[in-house]
Coordinates of C-alpha atoms in Angstrom, one line a residue:
Chain A
X1 CA 43.5 -79.5 -264.2
X2 CA 47.0 -79.0 -265.9
X3 CA 48.9 -82.4 -265.1
X4 CA 53.3 -82.4 -265.4
X5 CA 53.8 -78.8 -264.5
X6 CA 55.1 -77.7 -261.4
X7 CA 54.2 -74.7 -259.8
X8 CA 56.6 -71.6 -260.8
X9 CA 58.2 -73.7 -263.6
X10 CA 56.0 -71.7 -266.6
X11 CA 55.9 -73.1 -269.6
X12 CA 57.1 -70.4 -272.6
X13 CA 53.9 -69.7 -274.4
X14 CA 54.7 -68.8 -278.4
X15 CA 54.0 -65.5 -279.1
X16 CA 53.8 -63.6 -282.1
X17 CA 54.2 -60.0 -282.4
X18 CA 51.1 -58.0 -284.1
X19 CA 52.3 -54.6 -282.6
X20 CA 53.8 -52.5 -280.3
X21 CA 50.5 -53.6 -278.2
X22 CA 48.9 -56.8 -279.2
X23 CA 50.5 -60.2 -279.9
X24 CA 49.6 -63.3 -281.1
X25 CA 49.1 -66.7 -279.6
X26 CA 48.9 -69.1 -282.4
X27 CA 47.0 -72.0 -283.0
X28 CA 49.4 -74.3 -283.7
X29 CA 50.6 -73.1 -280.0
X30 CA 48.6 -76.3 -278.3
X31 CA 46.8 -78.8 -280.6
X32 CA 43.5 -78.4 -279.1
X33 CA 43.2 -74.3 -279.8
X34 CA 40.5 -73.4 -281.9
X35 CA 41.3 -69.8 -282.4
X36 CA 44.8 -68.0 -281.7
X37 CA 44.7 -65.9 -278.5
X38 CA 45.3 -62.1 -278.5
X39 CA 47.4 -60.2 -275.9
X40 CA 46.8 -56.6 -275.5
X41 CA 49.8 -55.2 -273.7
X42 CA 53.3 -53.5 -273.5
X43 CA 56.6 -55.0 -273.3
X44 CA 56.3 -54.4 -269.8
X45 CA 52.6 -56.1 -269.1
X46 CA 53.7 -58.9 -271.4
X47 CA 56.7 -59.3 -269.1
X48 CA 54.5 -59.2 -265.8
X49 CA 52.3 -61.8 -267.4
X50 CA 55.3 -64.4 -268.2
X51 CA 55.6 -65.1 -264.6
X52 CA 52.6 -67.0 -264.0
X53 CA 50.5 -69.0 -266.1
X54 CA 48.3 -66.0 -267.8
X55 CA 49.3 -66.5 -271.3
X56 CA 49.2 -70.4 -271.3
X57 CA 45.2 -70.0 -269.8
X58 CA 44.5 -67.8 -272.3
X59 CA 45.6 -70.7 -274.8
X60 CA 43.8 -73.0 -272.9
X61 CA 40.4 -70.9 -273.2
X62 CA 41.1 -70.7 -277.1
X63 CA 39.8 -74.7 -277.1
X64 CA 36.6 -73.9 -275.9
X65 CA 33.9 -75.3 -278.0
X66 CA 32.3 -72.2 -280.3
X67 CA 35.0 -69.5 -279.7
X68 CA 34.8 -67.1 -282.2
X69 CA 38.3 -65.1 -283.6
X70 CA 40.1 -65.4 -280.8
X71 CA 40.5 -65.9 -276.5
X72 CA 41.7 -62.0 -275.5
X73 CA 43.7 -61.2 -272.4
X74 CA 43.8 -57.4 -271.9
X75 CA 46.3 -55.5 -270.4
X76 CA 45.6 -55.9 -266.9
X77 CA 45.7 -59.7 -267.4
X78 CA 46.8 -62.0 -264.7
X79 CA 46.7 -65.9 -263.4
X80 CA 43.1 -67.3 -262.4
X81 CA 41.4 -70.7 -262.4
X82 CA 40.8 -71.9 -265.6
X83 CA 40.4 -68.5 -267.6
X84 CA 42.7 -65.7 -266.7
X85 CA 41.4 -62.4 -264.8
X86 CA 41.2 -59.5 -267.2
X87 CA 39.7 -62.1 -270.2
X88 CA 37.1 -62.3 -272.5
X89 CA 36.0 -65.2 -274.7
X90 CA 32.8 -65.7 -277.4
X91 CA 31.1 -68.1 -278.3
X92 CA 28.3 -69.2 -280.4
X93 CA 24.8 -68.7 -279.0
X94 CA 23.8 -71.8 -280.3
X95 CA 27.4 -74.3 -281.4
X96 CA 29.2 -72.5 -278.4
X97 CA 29.6 -73.4 -274.4
X98 CA 28.9 -71.5 -271.4
X99 CA 31.4 -71.6 -268.7
X100 CA 31.0 -70.1 -265.0
X101 CA 35.0 -70.0 -264.7
X102 CA 34.8 -67.7 -267.6
X103 CA 33.2 -65.0 -265.0
X104 CA 34.4 -66.1 -261.4
X105 CA 33.3 -66.3 -258.4
X106 CA 32.5 -63.3 -258.1
X107 CA 29.9 -62.7 -260.1
X108 CA 29.6 -58.9 -261.0
X109 CA 32.2 -57.8 -259.1
X110 CA 32.0 -54.3 -260.4
X111 CA 32.4 -50.5 -259.9
X112 CA 30.2 -47.9 -259.8
X113 CA 30.6 -44.2 -259.5
X114 CA 28.5 -40.9 -258.2
X115 CA 29.5 -37.5 -258.9
X116 CA 28.9 -34.4 -256.9
X117 CA 28.8 -30.8 -257.3
X118 CA 31.4 -30.4 -254.1
X119 CA 34.9 -29.4 -254.7
X120 CA 38.2 -30.7 -252.8
X121 CA 38.0 -27.3 -250.6
X122 CA 34.3 -27.6 -249.9
X123 CA 34.7 -31.4 -248.6
X124 CA 38.0 -31.2 -246.8
X125 CA 37.0 -29.7 -243.4
X126 CA 34.2 -32.9 -243.3
X127 CA 36.7 -35.5 -244.9
X128 CA 37.4 -37.4 -242.2
X129 CA 34.3 -37.3 -240.0
X130 CA 32.4 -38.1 -243.6
X131 CA 34.6 -41.0 -244.0
X132 CA 34.4 -42.2 -240.2
X133 CA 30.4 -42.1 -240.9
X134 CA 30.4 -43.7 -244.0
X135 CA 32.8 -46.9 -242.4
X136 CA 30.2 -46.9 -239.5
X137 CA 27.8 -47.0 -241.9
X138 CA 28.5 -49.8 -244.5
X139 CA 29.6 -52.7 -242.9
X140 CA 33.2 -53.7 -244.4
X141 CA 35.4 -56.5 -243.4
X142 CA 35.5 -60.3 -242.2
X143 CA 31.9 -61.7 -242.8
X144 CA 30.3 -58.1 -243.0
X145 CA 27.0 -58.3 -242.4
X146 CA 23.8 -56.2 -241.9
X147 CA 21.6 -56.4 -238.5
X148 CA 19.5 -53.6 -239.9
X149 CA 19.0 -54.9 -243.5
X150 CA 18.0 -58.4 -243.7
X151 CA 15.9 -59.7 -246.7
X152 CA 13.7 -62.3 -246.1
X153 CA 13.5 -65.1 -248.6
X154 CA 10.8 -63.7 -250.5
X155 CA 12.7 -60.4 -250.6
X156 CA 15.8 -62.1 -251.6
X157 CA 13.7 -63.8 -254.7
X158 CA 12.2 -60.4 -255.5
X159 CA 16.0 -58.7 -255.3
X160 CA 17.0 -61.1 -257.4
X161 CA 14.4 -60.9 -259.9
X162 CA 14.3 -57.1 -259.9
X163 CA 17.5 -55.9 -259.2
X164 CA 17.9 -52.1 -258.7
X165 CA 14.2 -51.3 -259.2
X166 CA 13.4 -53.1 -256.4
X167 CA 15.6 -51.7 -254.1
X168 CA 14.8 -48.1 -255.4
X169 CA 11.2 -49.1 -254.3
X170 CA 12.5 -50.2 -250.9
X171 CA 13.6 -46.2 -251.0
X172 CA 16.7 -47.1 -251.1
X173 CA 17.8 -45.0 -254.1
X174 CA 16.2 -42.1 -256.9
X175 CA 14.3 -43.9 -260.2
X176 CA 17.0 -42.4 -262.1
X177 CA 19.8 -44.4 -260.5
X178 CA 18.4 -47.7 -262.6
X179 CA 18.7 -46.6 -266.3
X180 CA 23.0 -45.5 -265.4
X181 CA 23.2 -49.3 -264.5
X182 CA 24.8 -51.7 -267.0
X183 CA 21.8 -53.7 -267.8
X184 CA 19.5 -51.0 -266.5
X185 CA 20.4 -52.9 -263.2
X186 CA 18.4 -55.8 -264.2
X187 CA 18.9 -59.1 -266.3
X188 CA 15.8 -59.9 -267.1
X189 CA 16.8 -63.6 -267.3
X190 CA 17.3 -64.0 -263.6
X191 CA 15.3 -67.0 -262.0
X192 CA 15.5 -67.2 -258.4
X193 CA 14.6 -71.3 -258.7
X194 CA 17.7 -72.0 -260.4
X195 CA 19.5 -71.0 -256.8
X196 CA 20.3 -72.8 -254.3
X197 CA 19.0 -72.7 -250.5
X198 CA 22.7 -72.5 -249.1
X199 CA 23.3 -69.5 -251.7
X200 CA 20.1 -67.5 -250.6
X201 CA 21.1 -68.3 -246.8
X202 CA 24.1 -66.6 -247.7
X203 CA 22.6 -63.7 -249.2
X204 CA 20.2 -62.7 -246.8
X205 CA 22.4 -60.5 -244.5
X206 CA 24.8 -59.0 -247.0
X207 CA 23.1 -57.0 -249.4
X208 CA 24.7 -53.2 -248.5
X209 CA 28.0 -55.0 -247.3
X210 CA 31.7 -54.1 -248.5
X211 CA 33.1 -57.4 -248.0
X212 CA 37.1 -58.0 -247.9
X213 CA 39.9 -58.4 -250.4
X214 CA 40.2 -56.0 -253.1
X215 CA 37.0 -54.3 -252.5
X216 CA 36.7 -50.5 -251.6
X217 CA 35.0 -47.3 -251.4
X218 CA 36.7 -43.7 -252.0
X219 CA 36.0 -40.5 -251.8
X220 CA 37.9 -38.7 -254.4
X221 CA 38.5 -36.2 -257.0
X222 CA 39.2 -35.4 -260.7
X223 CA 42.6 -34.8 -260.9
X224 CA 43.1 -34.6 -264.6
X225 CA 40.5 -33.9 -267.3
X226 CA 41.3 -35.9 -270.6
X227 CA 38.3 -35.4 -272.5
X228 CA 36.3 -32.7 -271.5
X229 CA 33.4 -33.1 -274.0
X230 CA 32.8 -36.8 -272.9
X231 CA 33.2 -35.9 -269.2
X232 CA 30.9 -33.5 -269.4
X233 CA 28.3 -35.6 -270.7
X234 CA 29.5 -37.8 -267.8
X235 CA 28.7 -35.3 -265.4
X236 CA 32.2 -34.6 -264.3
X237 CA 33.1 -31.0 -265.7
X238 CA 35.7 -29.4 -263.6
X239 CA 39.5 -30.6 -262.2
X240 CA 38.8 -30.8 -258.3
X241 CA 35.3 -32.2 -258.6
X242 CA 34.5 -34.3 -255.8
X243 CA 33.2 -38.1 -256.7
X244 CA 32.8 -41.5 -254.7
X245 CA 34.0 -44.7 -256.5
X246 CA 32.1 -48.3 -254.3
X247 CA 34.0 -51.4 -255.5
X248 CA 32.1 -54.8 -254.5
X249 CA 30.4 -57.5 -255.7
X250 CA 27.8 -60.1 -255.3
X251 CA 29.1 -61.6 -251.9
X252 CA 28.8 -64.9 -250.6
X253 CA 25.5 -65.3 -252.6
X254 CA 27.4 -65.3 -256.2
X255 CA 30.1 -67.2 -254.9
X256 CA 27.9 -70.1 -253.7
X257 CA 26.2 -69.6 -257.0
X258 CA 29.9 -70.1 -259.3
X259 CA 30.5 -72.9 -256.6
X260 CA 27.4 -75.1 -257.4
X261 CA 27.7 -74.4 -260.9
X262 CA 31.1 -75.1 -261.1
X263 CA 29.8 -79.0 -259.9
X264 CA 26.8 -78.9 -262.4
X265 CA 29.3 -78.1 -265.0
X266 CA 31.8 -81.0 -264.3
X267 CA 29.3 -83.4 -264.9
X268 CA 28.3 -81.7 -268.0
X269 CA 32.2 -82.2 -269.3
X270 CA 31.3 -85.7 -268.8
X271 CA 27.8 -85.7 -270.6
X272 CA 28.2 -84.0 -273.2
X273 CA 32.0 -85.5 -274.1
X274 CA 33.8 -82.0 -274.2
X275 CA 37.7 -82.1 -274.3
X276 CA 39.3 -79.3 -272.1
X277 CA 43.1 -78.4 -271.2
X278 CA 42.1 -77.6 -267.7
X279 CA 38.9 -78.9 -265.2
X280 CA 38.2 -75.5 -264.3
X281 CA 37.3 -74.5 -268.0
X282 CA 33.8 -76.8 -267.0
X283 CA 31.3 -76.0 -269.4
X284 CA 28.2 -76.7 -271.3
X285 CA 26.7 -76.2 -274.3
X286 CA 24.9 -73.3 -274.3
X287 CA 21.4 -74.4 -275.5
X288 CA 21.4 -77.0 -272.7
X289 CA 19.8 -77.5 -269.9
X290 CA 22.9 -77.1 -267.3
X291 CA 23.7 -73.8 -269.2
X292 CA 20.5 -72.0 -268.8
X293 CA 19.7 -73.0 -265.6
X294 CA 23.2 -71.8 -264.7
X295 CA 22.6 -68.4 -267.0
X296 CA 19.5 -67.7 -264.9
X297 CA 21.0 -68.5 -261.2
X298 CA 24.0 -65.7 -262.7
X299 CA 21.6 -63.6 -263.6
X300 CA 20.2 -63.7 -260.1
X301 CA 23.6 -62.7 -258.6
X302 CA 24.5 -59.8 -261.0
X303 CA 21.2 -58.3 -259.8
X304 CA 22.1 -59.1 -256.5
X305 CA 25.7 -57.2 -257.0
X306 CA 23.8 -54.5 -259.4
X307 CA 21.4 -54.0 -255.5
X308 CA 24.6 -54.3 -253.4
X309 CA 26.2 -51.3 -254.6
X310 CA 22.6 -49.6 -254.8
X311 CA 22.0 -50.1 -251.4
X312 CA 25.4 -49.1 -250.2
X313 CA 25.0 -45.6 -252.9
X314 CA 22.1 -45.1 -250.6
X315 CA 24.2 -45.3 -247.0
X316 CA 26.8 -43.0 -248.7
X317 CA 23.8 -40.3 -250.1
X318 CA 22.6 -40.6 -246.1
X319 CA 26.2 -40.2 -244.4
X320 CA 26.2 -36.9 -246.6
X321 CA 22.8 -35.7 -245.1
X322 CA 24.1 -36.9 -241.6
X323 CA 27.8 -34.7 -241.2
X324 CA 26.3 -31.7 -244.0
X325 CA 22.6 -31.5 -242.5
X326 CA 21.2 -30.7 -246.1
X327 CA 19.4 -33.6 -248.5
X328 CA 21.7 -35.6 -250.5
X329 CA 20.8 -34.2 -253.6
X330 CA 21.8 -30.9 -252.5
X331 CA 25.7 -32.0 -253.9
X332 CA 24.5 -34.1 -257.0
X333 CA 25.9 -37.2 -255.8
X334 CA 24.2 -39.1 -259.1
X335 CA 24.9 -42.0 -260.2
X336 CA 27.5 -41.7 -264.0
X337 CA 27.4 -45.6 -263.9
X338 CA 27.8 -48.9 -262.6
X339 CA 29.7 -51.7 -264.9
X340 CA 30.0 -55.5 -264.1
X341 CA 33.5 -56.7 -264.1
X342 CA 32.3 -60.6 -264.0
X343 CA 29.3 -61.4 -266.0
X344 CA 28.3 -63.6 -268.9
X345 CA 25.7 -62.0 -271.4
X346 CA 24.2 -62.4 -274.6
X347 CA 25.3 -59.5 -277.6
X348 CA 25.1 -59.6 -280.5
X349 CA 28.6 -58.9 -282.3
X350 CA 29.8 -57.9 -286.0
X351 CA 31.9 -61.2 -286.9
X352 CA 33.2 -61.4 -290.6
X353 CA 30.7 -58.5 -291.3
X354 CA 27.8 -60.5 -290.3
X355 CA 25.6 -59.5 -286.7
X356 CA 26.4 -62.7 -284.7
X357 CA 24.5 -64.0 -281.7
X358 CA 27.3 -64.6 -278.9
X359 CA 27.9 -66.0 -275.3
X360 CA 30.1 -63.1 -274.7
X361 CA 32.3 -64.1 -271.2
X362 CA 34.0 -61.5 -269.3
X363 CA 36.6 -61.9 -266.8
X364 CA 38.0 -59.3 -264.9
X365 CA 37.4 -57.1 -268.5
X366 CA 34.8 -54.0 -268.4
X367 CA 32.1 -53.8 -271.3
X368 CA 33.5 -50.8 -273.5
X369 CA 30.8 -50.2 -275.7
X370 CA 31.3 -47.4 -278.5
X371 CA 28.6 -44.6 -279.4
X372 CA 25.5 -45.7 -280.5
X373 CA 25.2 -49.6 -279.7
X374 CA 21.0 -49.5 -278.2
X375 CA 22.6 -50.8 -274.4
X376 CA 24.2 -47.8 -273.9
X377 CA 21.9 -45.1 -272.0
X378 CA 19.9 -42.9 -274.4
X379 CA 22.1 -39.9 -272.5
X380 CA 25.5 -41.2 -273.5
X381 CA 24.4 -43.0 -276.2
X382 CA 26.1 -40.3 -278.6
X383 CA 29.7 -41.0 -277.0
X384 CA 30.2 -44.1 -276.1
X385 CA 29.3 -45.7 -272.3
X386 CA 31.3 -44.6 -268.9
X387 CA 34.3 -47.4 -268.8
X388 CA 34.7 -47.0 -264.8
X389 CA 38.5 -48.5 -264.0
X390 CA 39.2 -48.6 -260.2
X391 CA 43.3 -48.6 -259.3
X392 CA 44.3 -50.0 -256.3
X393 CA 44.1 -48.9 -253.1
X394 CA 45.5 -45.5 -253.0
X395 CA 46.5 -44.9 -256.4
X396 CA 44.2 -43.8 -259.5
X397 CA 41.4 -44.5 -261.1
X398 CA 40.0 -44.1 -264.1
X399 CA 37.0 -42.6 -266.0
X400 CA 37.5 -44.0 -269.6
X401 CA 35.0 -43.8 -272.6
X402 CA 33.9 -47.2 -274.8
X403 CA 34.7 -46.8 -278.5
X404 CA 33.6 -48.2 -282.4
X405 CA 37.2 -49.5 -282.2
X406 CA 36.4 -52.0 -279.2
X407 CA 33.6 -53.3 -281.0
X408 CA 35.8 -54.4 -283.6
X409 CA 39.0 -55.9 -281.3
X410 CA 37.8 -56.9 -278.4
X411 CA 33.9 -57.7 -278.4
X412 CA 33.5 -54.2 -276.8
X413 CA 35.8 -55.1 -274.0
X414 CA 38.3 -53.4 -272.3
X415 CA 40.8 -53.8 -268.8
X416 CA 39.1 -53.4 -265.3
X417 CA 42.1 -52.6 -262.7
X418 CA 45.4 -53.0 -262.0
X419 CA 45.3 -56.5 -261.5
X420 CA 48.1 -58.1 -258.9
X421 CA 51.5 -58.8 -259.2
X422 CA 52.9 -59.7 -255.8
X423 CA 51.7 -62.6 -253.7
X424 CA 49.4 -61.9 -250.9
X425 CA 52.0 -63.7 -248.2
X426 CA 54.7 -61.8 -250.4
X427 CA 53.1 -58.3 -249.4
X428 CA 52.5 -59.3 -245.8
X429 CA 56.1 -60.1 -245.7
X430 CA 57.4 -56.7 -247.1
X431 CA 54.2 -54.4 -245.6
X432 CA 53.2 -53.9 -242.6
X433 CA 49.1 -52.5 -242.0
X434 CA 49.8 -49.3 -240.1
X435 CA 53.2 -48.4 -242.1
X436 CA 50.8 -48.4 -245.5
X437 CA 48.1 -46.5 -243.4
X438 CA 50.7 -43.6 -242.2
X439 CA 51.9 -43.7 -246.1
X440 CA 48.8 -43.1 -247.0
X441 CA 48.3 -40.3 -245.0
X442 CA 51.6 -38.7 -245.3
X443 CA 49.8 -38.0 -248.6
X444 CA 46.9 -36.7 -247.1
X445 CA 44.4 -39.7 -247.6
X446 CA 42.3 -40.9 -245.1
X447 CA 41.9 -44.7 -244.4
X448 CA 39.8 -46.0 -242.4
X449 CA 40.1 -50.3 -242.5
X450 CA 38.6 -53.2 -240.7
X451 CA 41.9 -54.9 -241.0
X452 CA 45.5 -54.0 -241.0
X453 CA 46.3 -57.6 -242.5
X454 CA 44.0 -56.1 -245.6
X455 CA 46.1 -53.1 -245.8
X456 CA 49.2 -55.1 -246.1
X457 CA 48.0 -57.4 -248.2
X458 CA 46.1 -54.2 -250.9
X459 CA 49.2 -52.6 -251.1
X460 CA 49.7 -50.6 -253.8
X461 CA 53.1 -52.0 -254.9
X462 CA 51.6 -55.7 -255.3
X463 CA 49.7 -54.4 -258.1
X464 CA 50.7 -53.6 -261.8
X465 CA 50.6 -49.9 -262.3
X466 CA 47.2 -49.2 -263.4
X467 CA 48.7 -46.1 -265.5
X468 CA 50.1 -48.9 -267.9
X469 CA 47.3 -50.4 -268.2
X470 CA 45.5 -47.2 -269.0
X471 CA 47.5 -46.4 -271.4
X472 CA 47.3 -49.7 -273.3
X473 CA 43.6 -49.6 -273.6
X474 CA 44.2 -45.7 -274.7
X475 CA 46.6 -46.8 -277.0
X476 CA 45.0 -49.7 -278.6
X477 CA 41.6 -47.8 -278.7
X478 CA 39.4 -50.0 -277.2
X479 CA 38.5 -47.0 -274.0
X480 CA 40.2 -43.8 -274.4
X481 CA 40.7 -41.8 -271.4
X482 CA 38.2 -39.3 -269.8
X483 CA 39.6 -38.5 -266.8
X484 CA 41.9 -39.2 -263.6
X485 CA 40.3 -39.6 -260.4
X486 CA 42.4 -39.9 -257.2
X487 CA 41.5 -40.6 -253.5
X488 CA 40.8 -38.2 -250.9
X489 CA 40.3 -41.2 -248.7
X490 CA 39.7 -44.8 -248.7
X491 CA 37.3 -47.6 -246.9
X492 CA 38.5 -50.7 -247.4
X493 CA 37.4 -54.3 -245.7
Chain B
X1 CA 49.9 -89.7 -231.2
X2 CA 52.4 -86.7 -230.7
X3 CA 51.2 -83.4 -231.7
X4 CA 52.4 -81.4 -234.6
X5 CA 53.8 -78.2 -234.3
X6 CA 51.4 -75.4 -235.8
X7 CA 53.9 -74.3 -238.3
X8 CA 54.2 -78.0 -239.4
X9 CA 49.9 -78.5 -239.5
X10 CA 50.0 -76.3 -242.6
X11 CA 51.9 -73.8 -244.9
X12 CA 50.8 -70.8 -247.2
X13 CA 52.7 -70.6 -250.5
X14 CA 53.4 -68.1 -252.7
X15 CA 50.5 -67.2 -255.4
X16 CA 49.6 -63.7 -257.3
X17 CA 46.3 -63.4 -256.7
X18 CA 45.2 -65.4 -253.6
X19 CA 46.4 -67.9 -251.1
X20 CA 48.0 -71.4 -252.6
X21 CA 47.6 -73.9 -248.9
X22 CA 49.7 -76.7 -247.9
X23 CA 48.2 -78.9 -245.2
X24 CA 50.0 -82.0 -243.3
X25 CA 48.9 -85.0 -241.7
X26 CA 49.3 -88.5 -240.8
X27 CA 46.3 -89.7 -242.0
X28 CA 43.9 -88.0 -244.6
X29 CA 41.7 -87.1 -242.0
X30 CA 43.9 -85.2 -239.8
X31 CA 45.3 -83.4 -243.4
X32 CA 41.9 -82.2 -243.7
X33 CA 41.4 -80.9 -240.4
X34 CA 44.6 -79.3 -240.2
X35 CA 43.3 -77.6 -244.4
X36 CA 40.5 -76.4 -242.2
X37 CA 42.3 -74.7 -239.7
X38 CA 44.9 -72.9 -242.1
X39 CA 41.3 -71.9 -243.7
X40 CA 41.0 -70.2 -240.6
X41 CA 44.0 -68.8 -240.0
X42 CA 43.7 -66.5 -243.5
X43 CA 40.7 -65.0 -242.0
X44 CA 41.6 -64.2 -238.5
X45 CA 44.6 -65.8 -235.6
X46 CA 42.9 -68.9 -234.6
X47 CA 44.6 -69.2 -231.7
X48 CA 42.2 -66.4 -229.9
X49 CA 39.5 -68.3 -231.4
X50 CA 38.2 -70.7 -228.5
X51 CA 36.0 -73.6 -228.5
X52 CA 32.9 -72.2 -227.3
X53 CA 30.7 -74.1 -229.1
X54 CA 30.2 -76.9 -231.1
X55 CA 28.7 -78.2 -234.2
X56 CA 28.5 -81.3 -236.6
X57 CA 29.3 -81.2 -240.5
X58 CA 28.5 -83.8 -242.6
X59 CA 29.5 -83.6 -246.3
X60 CA 30.0 -86.3 -249.7
X61 CA 32.2 -86.3 -252.1
X62 CA 33.0 -88.8 -255.6
X63 CA 36.6 -88.3 -255.1
X64 CA 39.1 -87.1 -252.4
X65 CA 39.2 -83.8 -253.8
X66 CA 35.4 -83.3 -254.2
X67 CA 35.7 -84.3 -250.5
X68 CA 37.9 -81.9 -249.4
X69 CA 36.3 -79.3 -251.7
X70 CA 32.9 -80.0 -249.8
X71 CA 34.6 -79.4 -246.9
X72 CA 36.7 -76.6 -247.1
X73 CA 33.2 -75.0 -248.4
X74 CA 30.5 -76.0 -246.2
X75 CA 33.4 -74.5 -243.5
X76 CA 33.2 -70.9 -244.9
X77 CA 29.6 -71.4 -245.4
X78 CA 28.9 -72.1 -241.9
X79 CA 30.6 -69.1 -240.8
X80 CA 28.6 -67.2 -243.4
X81 CA 25.6 -67.9 -242.1
X82 CA 26.5 -68.4 -238.1
X83 CA 29.0 -66.2 -237.9
X84 CA 30.8 -68.6 -236.3
X85 CA 35.0 -68.9 -236.3
X86 CA 36.3 -72.6 -235.6
X87 CA 39.7 -73.2 -234.3
X88 CA 39.2 -77.1 -233.7
X89 CA 38.2 -79.6 -236.6
X90 CA 37.7 -83.7 -235.2
X91 CA 36.7 -85.8 -238.8
X92 CA 35.8 -89.2 -238.0
X93 CA 37.3 -91.7 -240.1
X94 CA 35.9 -91.0 -243.7
X95 CA 34.1 -94.0 -245.2
X96 CA 33.2 -95.2 -248.8
X97 CA 29.5 -95.6 -249.9
X98 CA 28.0 -96.1 -253.7
X99 CA 27.9 -92.5 -254.0
X100 CA 31.6 -91.9 -253.5
X101 CA 33.2 -90.5 -250.1
X102 CA 31.6 -89.8 -246.7
X103 CA 32.9 -87.5 -244.1
X104 CA 31.0 -86.5 -240.9
X105 CA 32.9 -84.0 -238.4
X106 CA 32.7 -82.2 -235.0
X107 CA 33.5 -78.4 -235.3
X108 CA 34.5 -76.0 -232.2
X109 CA 34.4 -72.3 -232.2
X110 CA 32.9 -68.9 -231.3
X111 CA 30.6 -65.8 -232.6
X112 CA 32.8 -63.8 -234.5
X113 CA 33.7 -60.3 -232.2
X114 CA 35.8 -57.8 -234.2
X115 CA 36.7 -56.5 -230.7
X116 CA 38.2 -60.0 -229.5
X117 CA 39.4 -61.7 -232.6
X118 CA 41.5 -60.2 -235.1
X119 CA 40.8 -59.6 -238.8
X120 CA 42.4 -60.6 -241.7
X121 CA 41.1 -61.6 -245.4
X122 CA 37.9 -62.8 -245.9
X123 CA 37.7 -66.2 -248.0
X124 CA 35.2 -66.1 -251.2
X125 CA 35.9 -69.5 -252.0
X126 CA 38.0 -72.8 -252.2
X127 CA 39.0 -73.9 -255.7
X128 CA 40.0 -77.0 -257.8
X129 CA 43.2 -74.7 -258.8
X130 CA 46.4 -76.5 -258.8
X131 CA 44.6 -78.6 -256.1
X132 CA 46.7 -81.7 -255.4
X133 CA 46.7 -84.8 -252.3
X134 CA 49.8 -86.5 -252.3
X135 CA 50.0 -89.7 -250.5
X136 CA 52.6 -91.6 -248.8
X137 CA 52.2 -94.1 -245.8
X138 CA 51.3 -91.8 -242.4
X139 CA 52.2 -88.7 -244.1
X140 CA 49.2 -87.2 -246.8
X141 CA 49.6 -83.5 -247.6
X142 CA 46.8 -81.6 -249.3
X143 CA 47.6 -78.4 -251.5
X144 CA 44.8 -76.0 -252.6
X145 CA 44.2 -72.2 -253.4
X146 CA 41.5 -70.4 -251.7
X147 CA 40.1 -67.6 -253.7
X148 CA 40.4 -64.4 -251.3

């Protein structure tokens, strides 16, 4: 933990301007920095970052043993725990470290997008009923759990090991769903023996639940297409087209795995004599048992989160069937893509002209691989992977596409969302849940929420402008605009 | 012992993404009890949570910060596994042993009922971020951030 800095009195971080959208925190800013920091932001977003410890945390990440090139803060960067949220760090596979803080508590918090063949006018008469049905079918809010779909420990182990494929085998998905997930919906390194009983107990009844906080499910329409050629490849072919977005993570299962391994890493820091500027950067050498155990447990949570979004997808498809009395595939409802926002993995990147194996930490960051990478599904490989960026409640969300530029600049990564800028308590003082709901409804957006308090805390002005985040990503070229989506209805925890 | 008014038992300070809690007590035990109450106050209106069921908790920690972390984590886990919300906490005098510190407590609450209990935010985890334990005679303050 950083001592001697009072809360609110943020240190002035040394910054050098590289160009309009990039800034460097030079290595000389702090004596222990092994590489510089790279901040991708315009003036507006940079000013927001200066109001909390985002930039200081970026400089702290640059201390990690084995880190390559630079510690990256993306346009949506804001203060996190140890690592800023909206950041990327790559460390050497053999000489570098792996840190649970570089992934976060909500392992594989992420988002998936479904496309339909419906237009806004087709769905409009049924929208309220459909939203209610989804709200009733998908448990959400405080302590949301499933009463009907409770896993046994054995089933949970299989789900953690096999991911989305196992869920599909339980008849909760279509065979083609798995290949439209990052990692094909399963990290093969998962090993449930590395997961504590407490984590498993938390996970038994939460698969297929949305949870609380910033998580949501939206029925949306395509408001504007920016890149028609790529949009078509992703299954988005006209403005007004209806889509469904699901934003959630690995629930208590992932939170507990993170917490358990933070303890392990604290001990590892002492054991391997690693010097760090912040307790929450706790890490272990990638080749150590501690790191390998974490990586195998983390992969279980990654698979749990993919599976969670898969079960919710099934519930959404069922809800359409209930309302329209026709099979779900009649409306499309195919999976465009499922992306992780909080994840660590082994990837190969070109560093100083040499292909190098690294541990990639993406915390509040989306993979944005460009064309021809083998990790991108075959049907998207010619154009690059879909990058899905959720906005805050009631604002726009975006479909972008990964680029070759991202491979050079940001280890194939871009931003993950709007990023908060107002505290929850300030939002509650400024807004009242009922007013927020009314304001959204005046704009024709239907809102169903388990909690009025959450509506106030998640009010749109509490977040940075997602448009600005997306603009910077597009101008820097680390993911470019494909389509803008706006909500027709929102289901909220 | 005079009862400390609820508003003084804990308060919530500003933090961009999550909730920054400050809890007070005359002793470490009392400050930890109030930290627990604050944690449940984030999730619900604890005034509506009746002490109908009793549970016992035991946690260890190699230092006071680790003990606070483990105590609150245990409560979050208890809620998720049993569905019980808690509103009353009694921590017995914290003991030192070879491993560090040992905390035993009794807690009281009832099953979460969405029709009765206000739904506020779910707490994902307790963090070490900006955690502080400040001790003066008869005045202990603990500060921590909960991930929401």
